[in-house]
mmCIF file with all atom_site columns, C-alpha atoms in Angstrom:
data_model
loop_
_atom_site.group_PDB
_atom_site.id
_atom_site.type_symbol
_atom_site.label_atom_id
_atom_site.label_alt_id
_atom_site.label_comp_id
_atom_site.label_asym_id
_atom_site.label_entity_id
_atom_site.label_seq_id
_atom_site.pdbx_PDB_ins_code
_atom_site.Cartn_x
_atom_site.Cartn_y
_atom_site.Cartn_z
_atom_site.occupancy
_atom_site.B_iso_or_equiv
_atom_site.pdbx_formal_charge
_atom_site.auth_seq_id
_atom_site.auth_comp_id
_atom_site.auth_asym_id
_atom_site.auth_atom_id
_atom_site.pdbx_PDB_model_num
ATOM 1   C CA . MET A 1 1   ? 14.889  7.490  5.815   1.00 0.00 ? 1251 MET A CA 1
ATOM 2   C CA . ARG A 1 2   ? 13.993  10.422 8.023   1.00 0.00 ? 1252 ARG A CA 1
ATOM 3   C CA . ILE A 1 3   ? 11.237  9.396  10.415  1.00 0.00 ? 1253 ILE A CA 1
ATOM 4   C CA . THR A 1 4   ? 9.477   11.544 12.972  1.00 0.00 ? 1254 THR A CA 1
ATOM 5   C CA . MET A 1 5   ? 8.188   9.964  16.150  1.00 0.00 ? 1255 MET A CA 1
ATOM 6   C CA . GLY A 1 6   ? 5.706   11.220 18.691  1.00 0.00 ? 1256 GLY A CA 1
ATOM 7   C CA . ALA A 1 7   ? 4.027   9.744  21.732  1.00 0.00 ? 1257 ALA A CA 1
ATOM 8   C CA . ASP A 1 8   ? 2.007   10.662 24.747  1.00 0.00 ? 1258 ASP A CA 1
ATOM 9   C CA . HIS A 1 9   ? 2.688   9.357  28.257  1.00 0.00 ? 1259 HIS A CA 1
ATOM 10  C CA . ALA A 1 10  ? 0.959   6.033  27.540  1.00 0.00 ? 1260 ALA A CA 1
ATOM 11  C CA . GLY A 1 11  ? 3.143   5.386  24.509  1.00 0.00 ? 1261 GLY A CA 1
ATOM 12  C CA . PHE A 1 12  ? 6.428   6.810  25.723  1.00 0.00 ? 1262 PHE A CA 1
ATOM 13  C CA . GLY A 1 13  ? 8.087   3.492  26.604  1.00 0.00 ? 1263 GLY A CA 1
ATOM 14  C CA . LEU A 1 14  ? 7.294   1.814  23.294  1.00 0.00 ? 1264 LEU A CA 1
ATOM 15  C CA . LYS A 1 15  ? 8.281   4.949  21.358  1.00 0.00 ? 1265 LYS A CA 1
ATOM 16  C CA . GLN A 1 16  ? 11.701  4.864  22.984  1.00 0.00 ? 1266 GLN A CA 1
ATOM 17  C CA . GLU A 1 17  ? 12.205  1.205  22.098  1.00 0.00 ? 1267 GLU A CA 1
ATOM 18  C CA . LEU A 1 18  ? 11.031  1.703  18.516  1.00 0.00 ? 1268 LEU A CA 1
ATOM 19  C CA . ALA A 1 19  ? 13.244  4.776  18.089  1.00 0.00 ? 1269 ALA A CA 1
ATOM 20  C CA . GLU A 1 20  ? 16.248  2.739  19.182  1.00 0.00 ? 1270 GLU A CA 1
ATOM 21  C CA . TYR A 1 21  ? 15.268  -0.060 16.783  1.00 0.00 ? 1271 TYR A CA 1
ATOM 22  C CA . LEU A 1 22  ? 14.844  2.291  13.821  1.00 0.00 ? 1272 LEU A CA 1
ATOM 23  C CA . THR A 1 23  ? 18.124  4.039  14.644  1.00 0.00 ? 1273 THR A CA 1
ATOM 24  C CA . GLU A 1 24  ? 19.899  0.670  14.654  1.00 0.00 ? 1274 GLU A CA 1
ATOM 25  C CA . LEU A 1 25  ? 18.448  0.065  11.175  1.00 0.00 ? 1275 LEU A CA 1
ATOM 26  C CA . GLY A 1 26  ? 20.108  3.284  10.035  1.00 0.00 ? 1276 GLY A CA 1
ATOM 27  C CA . HIS A 1 27  ? 17.147  5.647  9.989   1.00 0.00 ? 1277 HIS A CA 1
ATOM 28  C CA . ASP A 1 28  ? 17.359  9.286  11.106  1.00 0.00 ? 1278 ASP A CA 1
ATOM 29  C CA . ILE A 1 29  ? 14.827  9.838  13.905  1.00 0.00 ? 1279 ILE A CA 1
ATOM 30  C CA . ILE A 1 30  ? 13.241  13.209 14.647  1.00 0.00 ? 1280 ILE A CA 1
ATOM 31  C CA . ASP A 1 31  ? 11.563  12.821 18.040  1.00 0.00 ? 1281 ASP A CA 1
ATOM 32  C CA . VAL A 1 32  ? 8.947   15.504 18.688  1.00 0.00 ? 1282 VAL A CA 1
ATOM 33  C CA . GLY A 1 33  ? 8.164   14.229 22.187  1.00 0.00 ? 1283 GLY A CA 1
ATOM 34  C CA . THR A 1 34  ? 6.931   13.587 24.777  1.00 0.00 ? 1284 THR A CA 1
ATOM 35  C CA . THR A 1 35  ? 10.051  13.028 26.819  1.00 0.00 ? 1285 THR A CA 1
ATOM 36  C CA . ASN A 1 36  ? 8.660   11.206 29.854  1.00 0.00 ? 1286 ASN A CA 1
ATOM 37  C CA . THR A 1 37  ? 5.642   9.379  31.305  1.00 0.00 ? 1287 THR A CA 1
ATOM 38  C CA . GLU A 1 38  ? 3.976   12.415 32.877  1.00 0.00 ? 1288 GLU A CA 1
ATOM 39  C CA . ARG A 1 39  ? 0.379   12.829 31.708  1.00 0.00 ? 1289 ARG A CA 1
ATOM 40  C CA . THR A 1 40  ? 0.107   14.763 28.472  1.00 0.00 ? 1290 THR A CA 1
ATOM 41  C CA . ASP A 1 41  ? -2.354  15.220 25.619  1.00 0.00 ? 1291 ASP A CA 1
ATOM 42  C CA . TYR A 1 42  ? -1.725  13.047 22.557  1.00 0.00 ? 1292 TYR A CA 1
ATOM 43  C CA . PRO A 1 43  ? -3.104  15.537 19.968  1.00 0.00 ? 1293 PRO A CA 1
ATOM 44  C CA . VAL A 1 44  ? -0.148  17.848 20.686  1.00 0.00 ? 1294 VAL A CA 1
ATOM 45  C CA . TRP A 1 45  ? 2.412   15.211 19.694  1.00 0.00 ? 1295 TRP A CA 1
ATOM 46  C CA . ALA A 1 46  ? 0.379   13.885 16.768  1.00 0.00 ? 1296 ALA A CA 1
ATOM 47  C CA . GLN A 1 47  ? 0.068   17.379 15.317  1.00 0.00 ? 1297 GLN A CA 1
ATOM 48  C CA . ARG A 1 48  ? 3.788   18.129 15.729  1.00 0.00 ? 1298 ARG A CA 1
ATOM 49  C CA . ALA A 1 49  ? 4.782   14.901 13.984  1.00 0.00 ? 1299 ALA A CA 1
ATOM 50  C CA . GLY A 1 50  ? 2.059   15.262 11.360  1.00 0.00 ? 1300 GLY A CA 1
ATOM 51  C CA . ARG A 1 51  ? 3.191   18.729 10.385  1.00 0.00 ? 1301 ARG A CA 1
ATOM 52  C CA . LEU A 1 52  ? 6.712   17.454 9.704   1.00 0.00 ? 1302 LEU A CA 1
ATOM 53  C CA . VAL A 1 53  ? 5.319   14.706 7.483   1.00 0.00 ? 1303 VAL A CA 1
ATOM 54  C CA . ALA A 1 54  ? 2.927   17.014 5.627   1.00 0.00 ? 1304 ALA A CA 1
ATOM 55  C CA . ALA A 1 55  ? 5.692   19.573 5.046   1.00 0.00 ? 1305 ALA A CA 1
ATOM 56  C CA . GLY A 1 56  ? 7.965   16.902 3.574   1.00 0.00 ? 1306 GLY A CA 1
ATOM 57  C CA . GLU A 1 57  ? 10.607  17.486 6.241   1.00 0.00 ? 1307 GLU A CA 1
ATOM 58  C CA . VAL A 1 58  ? 10.559  13.749 6.988   1.00 0.00 ? 1308 VAL A CA 1
ATOM 59  C CA . ASP A 1 59  ? 9.622   10.698 4.953   1.00 0.00 ? 1309 ASP A CA 1
ATOM 60  C CA . PHE A 1 60  ? 7.261   9.070  7.447   1.00 0.00 ? 1310 PHE A CA 1
ATOM 61  C CA . GLY A 1 61  ? 5.913   9.299  10.978  1.00 0.00 ? 1311 GLY A CA 1
ATOM 62  C CA . VAL A 1 62  ? 5.434   6.846  13.816  1.00 0.00 ? 1312 VAL A CA 1
ATOM 63  C CA . LEU A 1 63  ? 2.978   7.648  16.599  1.00 0.00 ? 1313 LEU A CA 1
ATOM 64  C CA . VAL A 1 64  ? 2.481   5.781  19.851  1.00 0.00 ? 1314 VAL A CA 1
ATOM 65  C CA . CYS A 1 65  ? -0.195  6.187  22.499  1.00 0.00 ? 1315 CYS A CA 1
ATOM 66  C CA . GLY A 1 66  ? -2.146  3.715  24.595  1.00 0.00 ? 1316 GLY A CA 1
ATOM 67  C CA . SER A 1 67  ? -4.214  2.437  21.672  1.00 0.00 ? 1317 SER A CA 1
ATOM 68  C CA . GLY A 1 68  ? -2.869  4.306  18.637  1.00 0.00 ? 1318 GLY A CA 1
ATOM 69  C CA . ILE A 1 69  ? -6.412  5.411  17.878  1.00 0.00 ? 1319 ILE A CA 1
ATOM 70  C CA . GLY A 1 70  ? -6.335  8.910  19.317  1.00 0.00 ? 1320 GLY A CA 1
ATOM 71  C CA . MET A 1 71  ? -2.970  9.650  17.740  1.00 0.00 ? 1321 MET A CA 1
ATOM 72  C CA . SER A 1 72  ? -4.182  8.565  14.300  1.00 0.00 ? 1322 SER A CA 1
ATOM 73  C CA . ILE A 1 73  ? -7.340  10.661 14.562  1.00 0.00 ? 1323 ILE A CA 1
ATOM 74  C CA . ALA A 1 74  ? -5.385  13.745 15.629  1.00 0.00 ? 1324 ALA A CA 1
ATOM 75  C CA . ALA A 1 75  ? -2.694  13.305 12.976  1.00 0.00 ? 1325 ALA A CA 1
ATOM 76  C CA . ASN A 1 76  ? -5.297  12.908 10.238  1.00 0.00 ? 1326 ASN A CA 1
ATOM 77  C CA . LYS A 1 77  ? -6.555  16.411 11.004  1.00 0.00 ? 1327 LYS A CA 1
ATOM 78  C CA . VAL A 1 78  ? -3.298  17.745 9.493   1.00 0.00 ? 1328 VAL A CA 1
ATOM 79  C CA . PRO A 1 79  ? -3.837  18.186 5.735   1.00 0.00 ? 1329 PRO A CA 1
ATOM 80  C CA . GLY A 1 80  ? -1.577  15.849 3.814   1.00 0.00 ? 1330 GLY A CA 1
ATOM 81  C CA . VAL A 1 81  ? -1.333  13.249 6.550   1.00 0.00 ? 1331 VAL A CA 1
ATOM 82  C CA . ARG A 1 82  ? -2.605  9.733  5.973   1.00 0.00 ? 1332 ARG A CA 1
ATOM 83  C CA . ALA A 1 83  ? -2.177  8.067  9.355   1.00 0.00 ? 1333 ALA A CA 1
ATOM 84  C CA . VAL A 1 84  ? -3.329  4.548  10.027  1.00 0.00 ? 1334 VAL A CA 1
ATOM 85  C CA . VAL A 1 85  ? -3.581  2.683  13.303  1.00 0.00 ? 1335 VAL A CA 1
ATOM 86  C CA . CYS A 1 86  ? -2.401  -0.924 13.025  1.00 0.00 ? 1336 CYS A CA 1
ATOM 87  C CA . THR A 1 87  ? -2.246  -3.930 15.305  1.00 0.00 ? 1337 THR A CA 1
ATOM 88  C CA . GLU A 1 88  ? -0.519  -6.390 12.947  1.00 0.00 ? 1338 GLU A CA 1
ATOM 89  C CA . PRO A 1 89  ? 1.869   -6.339 9.970   1.00 0.00 ? 1339 PRO A CA 1
ATOM 90  C CA . TYR A 1 90  ? -0.574  -7.119 7.137   1.00 0.00 ? 1340 TYR A CA 1
ATOM 91  C CA . SER A 1 91  ? -2.651  -3.970 7.651   1.00 0.00 ? 1341 SER A CA 1
ATOM 92  C CA . ALA A 1 92  ? 0.545   -1.934 8.018   1.00 0.00 ? 1342 ALA A CA 1
ATOM 93  C CA . ALA A 1 93  ? 1.809   -3.129 4.628   1.00 0.00 ? 1343 ALA A CA 1
ATOM 94  C CA . MET A 1 94  ? -1.579  -2.701 2.944   1.00 0.00 ? 1344 MET A CA 1
ATOM 95  C CA . ALA A 1 95  ? -1.883  0.845  4.291   1.00 0.00 ? 1345 ALA A CA 1
ATOM 96  C CA . ARG A 1 96  ? 1.297   1.690  2.367   1.00 0.00 ? 1346 ARG A CA 1
ATOM 97  C CA . ARG A 1 97  ? 0.461   -0.321 -0.745  1.00 0.00 ? 1347 ARG A CA 1
ATOM 98  C CA . HIS A 1 98  ? -3.114  0.837  -1.277  1.00 0.00 ? 1348 HIS A CA 1
ATOM 99  C CA . ASN A 1 99  ? -3.523  4.064  0.715   1.00 0.00 ? 1349 ASN A CA 1
ATOM 100 C CA . ASN A 1 100 ? -0.035  5.551  0.508   1.00 0.00 ? 1350 ASN A CA 1
ATOM 101 C CA . ALA A 1 101 ? -0.147  6.006  4.286   1.00 0.00 ? 1351 ALA A CA 1
ATOM 102 C CA . ASN A 1 102 ? 2.631   8.245  5.533   1.00 0.00 ? 1352 ASN A CA 1
ATOM 103 C CA . MET A 1 103 ? 2.188   7.712  9.265   1.00 0.00 ? 1353 MET A CA 1
ATOM 104 C CA . ILE A 1 104 ? 1.597   4.622  11.360  1.00 0.00 ? 1354 ILE A CA 1
ATOM 105 C CA . ALA A 1 105 ? 0.111   4.693  14.853  1.00 0.00 ? 1355 ALA A CA 1
ATOM 106 C CA . VAL A 1 106 ? 0.489   1.864  17.330  1.00 0.00 ? 1356 VAL A CA 1
ATOM 107 C CA . GLY A 1 107 ? -0.855  1.239  20.805  1.00 0.00 ? 1357 GLY A CA 1
ATOM 108 C CA . GLU A 1 108 ? 1.505   0.352  23.622  1.00 0.00 ? 1358 GLU A CA 1
ATOM 109 C CA . ARG A 1 109 ? -1.413  -1.236 25.483  1.00 0.00 ? 1359 ARG A CA 1
ATOM 110 C CA . PHE A 1 110 ? -2.396  -3.313 22.430  1.00 0.00 ? 1360 PHE A CA 1
ATOM 111 C CA . VAL A 1 111 ? 0.852   -4.732 21.038  1.00 0.00 ? 1361 VAL A CA 1
ATOM 112 C CA . GLY A 1 112 ? 4.200   -5.834 22.350  1.00 0.00 ? 1362 GLY A CA 1
ATOM 113 C CA . VAL A 1 113 ? 7.577   -4.593 21.218  1.00 0.00 ? 1363 VAL A CA 1
ATOM 114 C CA . ASP A 1 114 ? 8.194   -7.470 18.805  1.00 0.00 ? 1364 ASP A CA 1
ATOM 115 C CA . MET A 1 115 ? 4.816   -7.018 17.101  1.00 0.00 ? 1365 MET A CA 1
ATOM 116 C CA . ALA A 1 116 ? 5.363   -3.259 16.851  1.00 0.00 ? 1366 ALA A CA 1
ATOM 117 C CA . LYS A 1 117 ? 8.765   -3.856 15.231  1.00 0.00 ? 1367 LYS A CA 1
ATOM 118 C CA . ALA A 1 118 ? 7.187   -6.319 12.777  1.00 0.00 ? 1368 ALA A CA 1
ATOM 119 C CA . MET A 1 119 ? 4.561   -3.703 11.882  1.00 0.00 ? 1369 MET A CA 1
ATOM 120 C CA . LEU A 1 120 ? 7.217   -1.071 11.243  1.00 0.00 ? 1370 LEU A CA 1
ATOM 121 C CA . ASP A 1 121 ? 9.169   -3.511 9.094   1.00 0.00 ? 1371 ASP A CA 1
ATOM 122 C CA . ALA A 1 122 ? 6.028   -4.226 7.060   1.00 0.00 ? 1372 ALA A CA 1
ATOM 123 C CA . PHE A 1 123 ? 5.059   -0.557 6.800   1.00 0.00 ? 1373 PHE A CA 1
ATOM 124 C CA . PHE A 1 124 ? 8.487   0.698  5.739   1.00 0.00 ? 1374 PHE A CA 1
ATOM 125 C CA . GLY A 1 125 ? 9.111   -2.363 3.566   1.00 0.00 ? 1375 GLY A CA 1
ATOM 126 C CA . ALA A 1 126 ? 5.997   -1.838 1.440   1.00 0.00 ? 1376 ALA A CA 1
ATOM 127 C CA . GLU A 1 127 ? 5.675   0.581  -1.457  1.00 0.00 ? 1377 GLU A CA 1
ATOM 128 C CA . PHE A 1 128 ? 2.657   2.420  -2.794  1.00 0.00 ? 1378 PHE A CA 1
ATOM 129 C CA . GLU A 1 129 ? 1.295   0.516  -5.784  1.00 0.00 ? 1379 GLU A CA 1
ATOM 130 C CA . GLY A 1 130 ? -0.167  3.551  -7.551  1.00 0.00 ? 1380 GLY A CA 1
ATOM 131 C CA . GLY A 1 131 ? -2.526  2.724  -10.426 1.00 0.00 ? 1381 GLY A CA 1
ATOM 132 C CA . ARG A 1 132 ? -6.155  2.621  -9.382  1.00 0.00 ? 1382 ARG A CA 1
ATOM 133 C CA . HIS A 1 133 ? -5.045  3.342  -5.827  1.00 0.00 ? 1383 HIS A CA 1
ATOM 134 C CA . ALA A 1 134 ? -3.501  6.681  -6.863  1.00 0.00 ? 1384 ALA A CA 1
ATOM 135 C CA . ASP A 1 135 ? -6.892  7.881  -8.071  1.00 0.00 ? 1385 ASP A CA 1
ATOM 136 C CA . ARG A 1 136 ? -8.416  6.992  -4.730  1.00 0.00 ? 1386 ARG A CA 1
ATOM 137 C CA . VAL A 1 137 ? -5.647  8.622  -2.724  1.00 0.00 ? 1387 VAL A CA 1
ATOM 138 C CA . ALA A 1 138 ? -6.163  11.771 -4.818  1.00 0.00 ? 1388 ALA A CA 1
ATOM 139 C CA . LEU A 1 139 ? -9.737  11.784 -3.550  1.00 0.00 ? 1389 LEU A CA 1
ATOM 140 C CA . PHE A 1 140 ? -8.398  12.147 -0.001  1.00 0.00 ? 1390 PHE A CA 1
ATOM 141 C CA . THR A 1 141 ? -6.876  15.490 -0.987  1.00 0.00 ? 1391 THR A CA 1
ATOM 142 C CA . ARG A 1 142 ? -10.091 16.623 -2.589  1.00 0.00 ? 1392 ARG A CA 1
ATOM 143 C CA . ILE A 1 143 ? -11.966 15.820 0.636   1.00 0.00 ? 1393 ILE A CA 1
ATOM 144 C CA . GLU A 1 144 ? -9.356  17.762 2.661   1.00 0.00 ? 1394 GLU A CA 1
ATOM 145 C CA . GLN A 1 145 ? -9.971  20.733 0.392   1.00 0.00 ? 1395 GLN A CA 1
ATOM 146 C CA . GLY A 1 146 ? -13.698 20.600 1.157   1.00 0.00 ? 1396 GLY A CA 1
ATOM 147 C CA . GLU A 1 147 ? -14.774 19.309 -2.220  1.00 0.00 ? 1397 GLU A CA 1
ATOM 148 C CA . GLU A 1 148 ? -17.942 17.245 -2.495  1.00 0.00 ? 1398 GLU A CA 1
ATOM 149 C CA . LEU A 1 149 ? -17.195 13.947 -4.238  1.00 0.00 ? 1399 LEU A CA 1
#
């Protein structure tokens, strides 16, 4: 898989460890930054990664900041992105199965490396179930297009 990764200063360390882990698993990583721990604004990195996902240039995205929350909010402003912040593997898998999430955001201040790896394994190991969930995911697009449901 081709996976984009982005982080701010608060998520830089965990991003680096997760990029190494995903590379070892054979995935192609497109790192949009940041490249160090100097203070930076997370929406910049979330948007850059989100645009790659929305354009279909990568299969999925992984975002890391202090909590994962800000990154997920920023990424979800990019039409076509369905980013979810997770703190454990079950929600990561369910986000793929039921919501066809295409980005996962994690918080370096909330989870350790092993938990983050377990979440990525669950996220990338799950598949969208379609069916009734596909109809609901289609509603996301309609909302993005400004349609009243």
